[in-house]
Amino acid sequence: MIDRAIPLLYLAAAASFILALKWLSSVPTARRGVIVGAAGMALAVAGTLMKPEIESYRWIAVAFVAGTAIGVPMAMMPMTAVPQRTALSHAFGALAAALVGTAEFYLRAPAIDRFIMGALVLEVLLGFLTFTASLMAFGKLQEILPTRPITWRNQNILNFTLLGLAAASGAYLVARPDAIPLFPVFGGLALVFGVMLIIPIGGADMPTVISLLNSYAGLSAAAMGFVLDNKLLIIAGALDGSSGLILSVIMCRAMNRSFTNVLFGAFGQVQATAGAAGEQRAVRSATPEEAAGVLQAASRVIVVPGYGMAVAQAQHKVRELYDALTKAGVDVRFAIHPVAGRMPGHMNVLLAEANIPYDRLVEMEEVNSDFPQADVALVIGANDVTNPAARHDTNSPIYGMPILDVDKARTVMVIKRSMSPGFAGIDNELYYLDRTLMVFGDAKAVVGNLVKEFAGGT
Ligand code: NAP
């Protein structure tokens, strides 16, 4: 009976994971995707707990309580900290895979066949390197570690040597699983390589790297599936591995960067110098009252949300502004840049949370041709994704990144607290245009005032 129930539960779990990924890829079905994915995981855990080889549930219960105690507070972290949170989850997942692989090695060696040993080596290599690399990525994003890239001469040679040594000792272990003392050396090399991999990468590239580490953790879990002869792990790991890789490619494309450039380019270093070179130039600033006056005269407004809107949690005030403008007959749309914010889909999630209708959200490629007809481009806490330097300044670190053409609107209104740069650490020439009005202040407070002033004036 149990023998038949477990494969059925696993099959249902695998189908749920595939459906979850499909539904997660569009905003209207994303909630359903999350629920189905979580239900699939519950089925997978239930199936595994039914396995007859489990002798006692005592330690499993301890792990369950400990996991819940860590997982629940992690889930409560604010939206803006999602990249860090994801890095931590990858670190734990990868460590679990590497430790299972280590335990299997010591339980079975030297009687391990070549294929299984090959999978085990891959599992442990990817697991340990992802563990330390993800912790480093977490440290950089949380600013516990310096976010700038740390580079030195021949660094790539050293890193490749480390990886080469780890791969060579892994290959030796596949040929000679009886070389038991070599195993800790192999694991140690993978752990050190994970640290070295992240040291030269700047904080600006961390979200892309995290997505790549997601892929490694998935591949490690798939390899674990072969070691443990667990088909569900193979399926789930392969889905995780491929989706992480696809996401990294999408993010690199949206920033016009190549993978090798992200991994070996030391991106953040250019930004630091570029940011420091910015000289003092005059800008036109406006009060919320003056800004509301401009909005009253507008009939087409394109709102450009960015990271600042997320930090300020201004999405509900933005919804109030949307309602007020729409009520006054203004056509309001939201321009969505693929890497606005700190994770893909960041803006979509926040605007959906504030119940802004999906059909008002327009992707970059589609909305860019509409900016010249817009009376106002209202930039709320977005910076890099609106910087015209990306189009023409070959020395800019964001040169070539596709941007939202807000500078083509009749009036540009920018809400931010100061003249501080955005994620890439560079000045934004948009702010110095004659038709740009800077409305300084916290996004939530400024948008709130705009709503009041706008309503008062209509
Ligand atoms: P951004 O360039 O990071 O700029 C955000 C702006 O928000 C800052 O200039 C800041 O200026 C302002 N701000 C911060 N807190 C605020 C508050 N409470 N109220 C009002 N304004 C506030 O943001 P972005 O235009 O969204 O661009 C995203 C950046 O992240 C890009 O460089 C992108 O490449 C990078 N990135 C994104 C992803 C992704 O997946 N989304 C992944 C990797 C990298 P003040 O300090 O003056 O207020």
Short mmCIF file of C-alpha atoms and ligand atoms in Angstrom, two decimals:
data_model
loop_
_atom_site.label_atom_id
_atom_site.label_comp_id
_atom_site.label_asym_id
_atom_site.label_seq_id
_atom_site.Cartn_x
_atom_site.Cartn_y
_atom_site.Cartn_z
CA MET A 1 0.00 0.00 0.00
CA ILE A 2 2.70 2.50 1.12
CA ASP A 3 4.89 1.31 -1.77
CA ARG A 4 2.21 2.46 -4.16
CA ALA A 5 1.26 5.66 -2.31
CA ILE A 6 4.76 7.15 -2.26
CA PRO A 7 5.30 7.24 -6.07
CA LEU A 8 1.81 8.69 -6.46
CA LEU A 9 2.53 11.44 -3.93
CA TYR A 10 5.84 12.17 -5.67
CA LEU A 11 4.14 12.29 -9.06
CA ALA A 12 1.54 14.74 -7.75
CA ALA A 13 4.34 16.83 -6.16
CA ALA A 14 6.33 16.92 -9.43
CA ALA A 15 3.21 17.99 -11.37
CA SER A 16 2.55 20.71 -8.76
CA PHE A 17 6.09 22.09 -9.11
CA ILE A 18 5.75 22.33 -12.90
CA LEU A 19 2.32 23.99 -12.64
CA ALA A 20 3.65 26.34 -9.93
CA LEU A 21 6.46 27.52 -12.21
CA LYS A 22 4.00 28.04 -15.05
CA TRP A 23 1.58 30.04 -12.91
CA LEU A 24 4.32 32.01 -11.20
CA SER A 25 5.39 33.43 -14.54
CA SER A 26 2.39 35.76 -14.78
CA VAL A 27 1.09 38.22 -12.18
CA PRO A 28 -2.63 37.27 -12.24
CA THR A 29 -1.85 33.57 -11.58
CA ALA A 30 1.20 34.05 -9.32
CA ARG A 31 -0.68 33.57 -6.02
CA ARG A 32 -2.10 30.28 -7.30
CA GLY A 33 1.45 29.29 -8.30
CA VAL A 34 2.75 29.91 -4.76
CA ILE A 35 -0.08 27.89 -3.17
CA VAL A 36 0.32 24.96 -5.58
CA GLY A 37 4.13 24.98 -5.15
CA ALA A 38 3.81 24.91 -1.36
CA ALA A 39 1.17 22.14 -1.56
CA GLY A 40 3.53 20.17 -3.84
CA MET A 41 6.31 20.50 -1.29
CA ALA A 42 3.95 19.30 1.48
CA LEU A 43 3.11 16.22 -0.63
CA ALA A 44 6.82 15.58 -1.25
CA VAL A 45 7.60 15.81 2.48
CA ALA A 46 4.61 13.57 3.35
CA GLY A 47 5.74 10.97 0.78
CA THR A 48 9.27 11.01 2.17
CA LEU A 49 8.07 10.68 5.77
CA MET A 50 6.13 7.55 4.78
CA LYS A 51 9.31 5.76 3.68
CA PRO A 52 9.64 2.44 5.52
CA GLU A 53 13.39 2.90 6.09
CA ILE A 54 12.68 5.67 8.64
CA GLU A 55 13.25 4.04 12.03
CA SER A 56 12.39 6.95 14.31
CA TYR A 57 10.80 10.35 13.88
CA ARG A 58 12.53 11.89 16.90
CA TRP A 59 15.37 13.69 15.10
CA ILE A 60 13.08 14.54 12.21
CA ALA A 61 10.77 16.29 14.69
CA VAL A 62 13.71 18.21 16.19
CA ALA A 63 14.80 19.32 12.68
CA PHE A 64 11.20 20.27 11.86
CA VAL A 65 10.93 22.53 14.94
CA ALA A 66 14.38 24.07 14.32
CA GLY A 67 13.61 24.65 10.61
CA THR A 68 10.26 26.26 11.43
CA ALA A 69 11.86 28.48 14.09
CA ILE A 70 14.36 29.78 11.51
CA GLY A 71 12.03 29.78 8.49
CA VAL A 72 9.08 31.75 9.92
CA PRO A 73 11.10 34.89 10.89
CA MET A 74 12.95 34.65 7.56
CA ALA A 75 9.62 34.76 5.72
CA MET A 76 8.73 37.96 7.62
CA MET A 77 11.72 39.87 6.23
CA PRO A 78 10.64 42.99 4.29
CA MET A 79 10.17 42.83 0.51
CA THR A 80 13.29 44.94 -0.04
CA ALA A 81 15.38 42.26 1.69
CA VAL A 82 14.16 39.44 -0.56
CA PRO A 83 17.49 39.09 -2.43
CA GLN A 84 19.36 38.60 0.88
CA ARG A 85 16.69 36.21 2.13
CA THR A 86 16.94 34.20 -1.07
CA ALA A 87 20.73 34.05 -0.69
CA LEU A 88 20.30 32.60 2.82
CA SER A 89 17.78 29.98 1.62
CA HIS A 90 20.20 28.89 -1.09
CA ALA A 91 23.00 28.67 1.45
CA PHE A 92 20.93 26.36 3.68
CA GLY A 93 19.60 24.27 0.78
CA ALA A 94 23.07 23.82 -0.69
CA LEU A 95 24.58 22.98 2.72
CA ALA A 96 21.90 20.34 3.25
CA ALA A 97 22.69 18.75 -0.14
CA ALA A 98 26.46 18.83 0.52
CA LEU A 99 26.06 17.31 4.00
CA VAL A 100 23.79 14.53 2.70
CA GLY A 101 26.42 13.80 0.04
CA THR A 102 29.17 13.76 2.69
CA ALA A 103 27.17 11.41 4.92
CA GLU A 104 26.46 9.08 1.97
CA PHE A 105 30.16 9.02 1.09
CA TYR A 106 31.27 8.00 4.59
CA LEU A 107 28.43 5.45 4.87
CA ARG A 108 29.12 3.78 1.53
CA ALA A 109 32.82 4.31 0.62
CA PRO A 110 34.73 2.53 -0.81
CA ALA A 111 31.88 0.39 -2.25
CA ILE A 112 30.42 3.12 -4.49
CA ASP A 113 30.00 2.62 -8.21
CA ARG A 114 31.45 5.18 -10.62
CA PHE A 115 28.16 6.74 -11.71
CA ILE A 116 26.91 7.30 -8.17
CA MET A 117 30.31 8.59 -7.09
CA GLY A 118 30.28 11.02 -10.03
CA ALA A 119 26.86 12.35 -8.96
CA LEU A 120 28.01 12.51 -5.33
CA VAL A 121 31.12 14.52 -6.24
CA LEU A 122 29.02 16.97 -8.25
CA GLU A 123 26.51 17.26 -5.41
CA VAL A 124 29.18 17.98 -2.80
CA LEU A 125 31.21 20.33 -5.04
CA LEU A 126 28.20 22.46 -6.03
CA GLY A 127 26.66 22.20 -2.56
CA PHE A 128 29.69 23.41 -0.62
CA LEU A 129 30.68 26.14 -3.09
CA THR A 130 27.09 27.42 -3.24
CA PHE A 131 26.94 27.42 0.56
CA THR A 132 29.92 29.75 1.08
CA ALA A 133 29.22 31.79 -2.07
CA SER A 134 25.61 32.39 -0.95
CA LEU A 135 26.73 33.42 2.54
CA MET A 136 29.19 35.87 0.96
CA ALA A 137 26.42 37.21 -1.32
CA PHE A 138 24.16 37.62 1.73
CA GLY A 139 26.95 39.50 3.55
CA LYS A 140 27.49 41.86 0.62
CA LEU A 141 23.80 42.59 0.13
CA GLN A 142 23.25 43.12 3.87
CA GLU A 143 26.37 45.31 3.83
CA ILE A 144 28.00 43.22 6.57
CA LEU A 145 30.86 42.75 4.07
CA PRO A 146 32.25 45.47 1.78
CA THR A 147 29.98 45.70 -1.26
CA ARG A 148 32.67 46.91 -3.65
CA PRO A 149 34.48 44.24 -5.67
CA ILE A 150 37.86 43.30 -4.21
CA THR A 151 40.32 42.46 -6.94
CA TRP A 152 44.02 41.77 -7.24
CA ARG A 153 46.44 40.67 -9.92
CA ASN A 154 46.08 37.12 -11.25
CA GLN A 155 42.92 36.64 -9.20
CA ASN A 156 41.17 34.73 -11.96
CA ILE A 157 44.20 32.44 -12.34
CA LEU A 158 44.10 31.68 -8.60
CA ASN A 159 40.35 31.02 -8.76
CA PHE A 160 40.62 28.74 -11.78
CA THR A 161 43.49 26.88 -10.08
CA LEU A 162 41.32 26.33 -7.00
CA LEU A 163 38.41 25.11 -9.10
CA GLY A 164 40.78 22.94 -11.14
CA LEU A 165 42.22 21.37 -7.97
CA ALA A 166 38.72 20.73 -6.60
CA ALA A 167 37.62 19.17 -9.91
CA ALA A 168 40.81 17.07 -10.11
CA SER A 169 40.41 15.72 -6.57
CA GLY A 170 36.73 15.02 -7.34
CA ALA A 171 37.71 13.14 -10.50
CA TYR A 172 40.30 11.14 -8.50
CA LEU A 173 37.63 10.23 -5.94
CA VAL A 174 35.37 8.99 -8.75
CA ALA A 175 38.18 6.71 -9.97
CA ARG A 176 39.31 5.73 -6.44
CA PRO A 177 36.49 6.03 -3.87
CA ASP A 178 38.81 4.32 -1.39
CA ALA A 179 40.93 7.53 -1.23
CA ILE A 180 38.92 8.49 1.85
CA PRO A 181 41.40 11.09 3.29
CA LEU A 182 41.11 13.06 0.03
CA PHE A 183 37.40 13.72 0.63
CA PRO A 184 37.78 16.49 3.27
CA VAL A 185 40.41 18.17 1.07
CA PHE A 186 37.95 18.08 -1.83
CA GLY A 187 35.14 19.55 0.32
CA GLY A 188 37.49 22.21 1.73
CA LEU A 189 38.57 23.31 -1.76
CA ALA A 190 34.90 23.70 -2.78
CA LEU A 191 34.18 25.80 0.33
CA VAL A 192 37.18 28.09 -0.30
CA PHE A 193 36.33 28.42 -4.00
CA GLY A 194 32.81 29.63 -3.07
CA VAL A 195 34.32 32.49 -1.05
CA MET A 196 36.86 33.40 -3.74
CA LEU A 197 34.16 33.37 -6.44
CA ILE A 198 32.23 36.20 -4.77
CA ILE A 199 35.10 38.41 -3.51
CA PRO A 200 35.69 40.11 -6.92
CA ILE A 201 31.97 40.64 -7.65
CA GLY A 202 30.40 43.97 -6.65
CA GLY A 203 27.14 44.30 -4.70
CA ALA A 204 25.49 45.63 -7.87
CA ASP A 205 25.75 42.23 -9.52
CA MET A 206 24.69 40.22 -6.47
CA PRO A 207 21.04 39.65 -7.49
CA THR A 208 22.21 38.08 -10.78
CA VAL A 209 24.81 36.00 -8.95
CA ILE A 210 22.17 34.85 -6.46
CA SER A 211 20.01 33.66 -9.31
CA LEU A 212 23.01 31.75 -10.68
CA LEU A 213 23.67 30.25 -7.23
CA ASN A 214 20.02 29.20 -7.17
CA SER A 215 20.78 27.25 -10.30
CA TYR A 216 23.86 25.58 -8.71
CA ALA A 217 21.87 24.64 -5.59
CA GLY A 218 19.22 23.08 -7.85
CA LEU A 219 21.81 21.09 -9.79
CA SER A 220 23.34 19.92 -6.51
CA ALA A 221 19.90 18.71 -5.38
CA ALA A 222 19.37 16.93 -8.73
CA ALA A 223 22.74 15.15 -8.30
CA MET A 224 21.61 14.21 -4.77
CA GLY A 225 18.53 12.65 -6.39
CA PHE A 226 20.81 10.28 -8.33
CA VAL A 227 22.82 9.43 -5.20
CA LEU A 228 19.71 8.70 -3.12
CA ASP A 229 17.79 7.22 -6.08
CA ASN A 230 15.01 9.76 -5.51
CA LYS A 231 13.28 10.75 -8.74
CA LEU A 232 11.42 13.69 -7.21
CA LEU A 233 14.69 15.29 -6.12
CA ILE A 234 16.02 14.87 -9.67
CA ILE A 235 12.92 16.58 -11.12
CA ALA A 236 12.75 19.38 -8.53
CA GLY A 237 16.51 19.97 -8.71
CA ALA A 238 16.46 20.11 -12.51
CA LEU A 239 13.54 22.59 -12.45
CA ASP A 240 15.37 24.73 -9.91
CA GLY A 241 18.65 24.50 -11.83
CA SER A 242 17.14 25.46 -15.18
CA SER A 243 14.83 28.21 -13.89
CA GLY A 244 17.72 29.83 -11.99
CA LEU A 245 19.84 29.80 -15.11
CA ILE A 246 17.06 31.25 -17.29
CA LEU A 247 16.43 34.01 -14.72
CA SER A 248 20.13 34.91 -14.65
CA VAL A 249 20.13 35.15 -18.46
CA ILE A 250 17.03 37.38 -18.41
CA MET A 251 18.61 39.66 -15.78
CA CYS A 252 21.89 39.88 -17.69
CA ARG A 253 20.01 40.78 -20.88
CA ALA A 254 17.97 43.46 -19.10
CA MET A 255 21.21 45.04 -17.89
CA ASN A 256 23.01 44.41 -21.19
CA ARG A 257 25.71 42.40 -19.45
CA SER A 258 27.22 39.05 -20.30
CA PHE A 259 27.60 36.22 -17.82
CA THR A 260 31.39 36.33 -17.97
CA ASN A 261 31.22 40.08 -17.41
CA VAL A 262 29.11 39.55 -14.27
CA LEU A 263 31.35 36.79 -12.93
CA PHE A 264 34.74 38.27 -13.79
CA GLY A 265 34.04 41.93 -14.64
CA ALA A 266 34.30 43.61 -11.20
CA PHE A 267 31.40 45.89 -12.20
CA GLY A 268 31.08 47.89 -8.98
CA GLN A 269 34.63 49.26 -9.19
CA VAL A 270 33.83 51.43 -12.19
CA GLN A 271 30.77 52.75 -10.39
CA ALA A 272 32.68 53.93 -7.34
CA THR A 273 34.95 56.18 -9.36
CA ALA A 274 32.13 57.32 -11.64
CA GLY A 275 30.02 58.30 -8.60
CA ALA A 276 32.86 60.22 -6.98
CA ALA A 277 33.47 62.27 -10.11
CA GLY A 278 29.97 63.87 -10.16
CA GLU A 279 30.24 67.69 -9.91
CA GLN A 280 27.64 70.09 -8.45
CA ARG A 281 25.08 71.19 -11.07
CA ALA A 282 21.82 73.10 -10.74
CA VAL A 283 18.46 71.34 -10.80
CA ARG A 284 14.88 72.67 -10.79
CA SER A 285 13.02 71.63 -7.68
CA ALA A 286 9.31 71.91 -6.97
CA THR A 287 7.03 71.61 -3.93
CA PRO A 288 4.26 68.97 -3.93
CA GLU A 289 1.81 71.87 -4.40
CA GLU A 290 3.56 73.01 -7.60
CA ALA A 291 3.88 69.41 -8.77
CA ALA A 292 0.15 68.83 -8.20
CA GLY A 293 -0.52 71.91 -10.33
CA VAL A 294 1.43 70.35 -13.22
CA LEU A 295 -0.51 67.10 -12.81
CA GLN A 296 -3.81 69.01 -12.89
CA ALA A 297 -2.95 70.32 -16.33
CA ALA A 298 -1.98 66.85 -17.63
CA SER A 299 -4.11 64.40 -19.54
CA ARG A 300 -1.56 61.58 -19.99
CA VAL A 301 0.71 60.51 -17.13
CA ILE A 302 3.19 57.63 -17.11
CA VAL A 303 4.33 56.60 -13.63
CA VAL A 304 7.80 55.06 -13.40
CA PRO A 305 8.23 53.17 -10.13
CA GLY A 306 11.64 52.11 -8.83
CA TYR A 307 13.52 50.87 -5.82
CA GLY A 308 12.76 54.03 -3.80
CA MET A 309 9.02 53.34 -4.01
CA ALA A 310 9.71 49.89 -2.57
CA VAL A 311 11.90 51.21 0.27
CA ALA A 312 9.34 53.87 1.17
CA GLN A 313 6.47 51.33 0.87
CA ALA A 314 4.72 54.03 -1.12
CA GLN A 315 2.67 51.70 -3.33
CA HIS A 316 -0.62 52.31 -1.45
CA LYS A 317 -0.19 56.09 -1.69
CA VAL A 318 0.61 55.59 -5.39
CA ARG A 319 -2.68 53.75 -5.70
CA GLU A 320 -4.47 56.73 -4.08
CA LEU A 321 -2.79 59.05 -6.58
CA TYR A 322 -3.80 56.73 -9.42
CA ASP A 323 -7.42 56.82 -8.20
CA ALA A 324 -7.42 60.63 -7.87
CA LEU A 325 -5.89 61.16 -11.31
CA THR A 326 -8.15 58.61 -13.00
CA LYS A 327 -11.20 60.19 -11.35
CA ALA A 328 -10.14 63.52 -12.84
CA GLY A 329 -10.06 61.90 -16.30
CA VAL A 330 -6.25 61.56 -16.57
CA ASP A 331 -4.94 58.52 -18.46
CA VAL A 332 -2.46 56.90 -16.03
CA ARG A 333 -0.16 54.01 -16.88
CA PHE A 334 2.82 52.41 -15.14
CA ALA A 335 6.07 51.80 -17.02
CA ILE A 336 7.77 48.62 -15.82
CA HIS A 337 11.49 48.19 -16.34
CA PRO A 338 12.63 44.54 -16.08
CA VAL A 339 15.28 45.29 -13.42
CA ALA A 340 13.61 48.18 -11.57
CA GLY A 341 13.98 47.50 -7.85
CA ARG A 342 16.17 44.74 -6.53
CA MET A 343 14.68 41.61 -8.03
CA PRO A 344 12.84 40.70 -11.22
CA GLY A 345 9.14 41.47 -10.96
CA HIS A 346 9.70 43.68 -7.87
CA MET A 347 7.50 46.50 -9.17
CA ASN A 348 4.77 44.16 -10.46
CA VAL A 349 4.48 42.56 -7.02
CA LEU A 350 4.25 45.89 -5.17
CA LEU A 351 1.72 47.43 -7.57
CA ALA A 352 -0.36 44.24 -7.51
CA GLU A 353 -0.28 44.40 -3.68
CA ALA A 354 -1.81 47.89 -3.93
CA ASN A 355 -4.48 46.53 -6.33
CA ILE A 356 -3.44 48.64 -9.28
CA PRO A 357 -5.12 47.03 -12.32
CA TYR A 358 -2.69 44.82 -14.31
CA ASP A 359 -3.74 46.30 -17.61
CA ARG A 360 -2.30 49.64 -16.47
CA LEU A 361 1.19 48.07 -16.16
CA VAL A 362 3.12 48.34 -19.43
CA GLU A 363 6.46 46.67 -20.17
CA MET A 364 9.44 48.78 -21.23
CA GLU A 365 9.51 47.81 -24.93
CA GLU A 366 5.85 48.71 -25.31
CA VAL A 367 5.74 51.92 -23.28
CA ASN A 368 8.91 53.58 -24.59
CA SER A 369 7.27 54.81 -27.79
CA ASP A 370 4.54 56.50 -25.69
CA PHE A 371 6.78 58.83 -23.65
CA PRO A 372 6.88 61.62 -26.29
CA GLN A 373 3.05 61.83 -26.06
CA ALA A 374 3.03 61.81 -22.25
CA ASP A 375 2.41 65.14 -20.52
CA VAL A 376 4.17 63.95 -17.38
CA ALA A 377 6.57 61.11 -16.66
CA LEU A 378 6.29 60.73 -12.88
CA VAL A 379 9.42 58.95 -11.63
CA ILE A 380 8.90 57.59 -8.11
CA GLY A 381 12.16 56.39 -6.55
CA ALA A 382 13.60 55.10 -9.83
CA ASN A 383 17.03 56.23 -10.92
CA ASP A 384 19.37 54.01 -13.00
CA VAL A 385 16.54 52.63 -15.15
CA THR A 386 15.81 56.21 -16.34
CA ASN A 387 19.39 57.41 -16.90
CA PRO A 388 19.83 58.58 -20.53
CA ALA A 389 23.61 58.03 -20.19
CA ALA A 390 22.88 54.34 -20.80
CA ARG A 391 21.99 55.27 -24.40
CA HIS A 392 25.01 57.37 -25.37
CA ASP A 393 27.78 57.55 -22.75
CA THR A 394 30.17 54.76 -23.66
CA ASN A 395 32.13 55.38 -20.44
CA SER A 396 29.12 54.86 -18.21
CA PRO A 397 29.02 51.55 -16.31
CA ILE A 398 25.38 51.20 -17.37
CA TYR A 399 26.08 51.96 -21.07
CA GLY A 400 23.95 49.68 -23.23
CA MET A 401 21.42 48.86 -20.49
CA PRO A 402 17.95 49.34 -22.00
CA ILE A 403 16.23 52.22 -20.17
CA LEU A 404 12.80 53.82 -19.93
CA ASP A 405 12.85 56.88 -22.21
CA VAL A 406 11.34 59.23 -19.60
CA ASP A 407 13.46 62.15 -20.85
CA LYS A 408 11.24 62.24 -23.95
CA ALA A 409 8.11 63.15 -21.97
CA ARG A 410 6.95 66.81 -22.00
CA THR A 411 7.59 67.16 -18.27
CA VAL A 412 9.59 64.82 -16.06
CA MET A 413 8.85 64.80 -12.35
CA VAL A 414 11.25 62.94 -10.10
CA ILE A 415 10.42 62.04 -6.51
CA LYS A 416 13.47 61.11 -4.42
CA ARG A 417 15.01 62.25 -1.17
CA SER A 418 18.25 63.81 -2.38
CA MET A 419 20.68 63.87 -5.30
CA SER A 420 22.16 60.53 -4.14
CA PRO A 421 22.83 58.03 -6.90
CA GLY A 422 20.99 54.73 -7.36
CA PHE A 423 22.28 51.18 -7.35
CA ALA A 424 24.95 51.70 -10.03
CA GLY A 425 26.41 54.61 -8.01
CA ILE A 426 26.38 57.14 -10.86
CA ASP A 427 24.93 60.58 -11.44
CA ASN A 428 21.74 60.81 -13.54
CA GLU A 429 21.77 63.45 -16.29
CA LEU A 430 17.96 63.31 -16.42
CA TYR A 431 17.83 65.50 -13.29
CA TYR A 432 19.57 68.44 -15.02
CA LEU A 433 17.22 68.72 -18.00
CA ASP A 434 15.15 71.91 -18.35
CA ARG A 435 11.93 69.97 -18.34
CA THR A 436 12.76 67.98 -15.21
CA LEU A 437 11.27 68.95 -11.84
CA MET A 438 12.76 67.39 -8.73
CA VAL A 439 10.31 66.88 -5.85
CA PHE A 440 12.54 66.02 -2.90
CA GLY A 441 11.35 63.89 0.00
CA ASP A 442 10.41 60.40 1.03
CA ALA A 443 8.29 58.81 -1.71
CA LYS A 444 5.41 57.87 0.62
CA ALA A 445 5.19 61.34 2.17
CA VAL A 446 5.55 63.20 -1.16
CA VAL A 447 2.99 61.07 -3.00
CA GLY A 448 0.63 61.46 -0.01
CA ASN A 449 1.02 65.26 -0.24
CA LEU A 450 0.53 65.13 -4.01
CA VAL A 451 -2.79 63.31 -3.50
CA LYS A 452 -3.94 65.97 -1.01
CA GLU A 453 -2.83 68.92 -3.15
CA PHE A 454 -4.28 67.37 -6.30
CA ALA A 455 -7.65 66.72 -4.64
CA GLY A 456 -7.61 70.22 -3.12
CA GLY A 457 -7.04 71.83 -6.50
CA THR A 458 -9.65 69.93 -8.56
P1 NAP B 1 17.99 52.77 -8.22
O1 NAP B 1 18.76 53.16 -9.41
O2 NAP B 1 18.64 51.88 -7.22
O3 NAP B 1 17.53 54.14 -7.52
C1 NAP B 1 16.66 54.16 -6.46
C2 NAP B 1 16.49 55.60 -6.03
O4 NAP B 1 15.48 55.60 -5.03
C3 NAP B 1 17.73 56.18 -5.40
O5 NAP B 1 18.36 57.09 -6.26
C4 NAP B 1 17.24 56.85 -4.10
O6 NAP B 1 17.58 58.23 -4.11
C5 NAP B 1 15.73 56.68 -4.17
N1 NAP B 1 15.16 56.36 -2.88
C6 NAP B 1 15.61 55.51 -1.94
N2 NAP B 1 14.81 55.51 -0.87
C7 NAP B 1 13.82 56.40 -1.14
C8 NAP B 1 12.70 56.84 -0.41
N3 NAP B 1 12.40 56.39 0.82
N4 NAP B 1 11.88 57.75 -0.98
C9 NAP B 1 12.16 58.25 -2.22
N5 NAP B 1 13.22 57.85 -2.93
C10 NAP B 1 14.04 56.93 -2.41
O7 NAP B 1 16.60 52.09 -8.58
P2 NAP B 1 15.99 51.62 -9.97
O8 NAP B 1 15.88 52.77 -10.91
O9 NAP B 1 14.77 50.86 -9.59
O10 NAP B 1 17.08 50.69 -10.60
C11 NAP B 1 17.36 49.39 -10.09
C12 NAP B 1 18.86 49.15 -10.06
O11 NAP B 1 19.10 47.89 -9.44
C13 NAP B 1 19.49 49.08 -11.45
O12 NAP B 1 20.79 49.59 -11.41
C14 NAP B 1 19.52 47.58 -11.70
O13 NAP B 1 20.50 47.20 -12.64
C15 NAP B 1 19.86 47.08 -10.32
N6 NAP B 1 19.54 45.67 -10.21
C16 NAP B 1 18.25 45.27 -10.22
C17 NAP B 1 17.97 43.92 -10.26
C18 NAP B 1 16.56 43.42 -10.35
O14 NAP B 1 16.39 42.24 -10.55
N7 NAP B 1 15.56 44.27 -10.22
C19 NAP B 1 18.99 43.00 -10.20
C20 NAP B 1 20.31 43.46 -10.18
C21 NAP B 1 20.56 44.80 -10.17
P3 NAP B 1 17.64 59.06 -2.73
O15 NAP B 1 18.62 58.33 -1.85
O16 NAP B 1 18.08 60.41 -3.15
O17 NAP B 1 16.26 59.07 -2.16
#
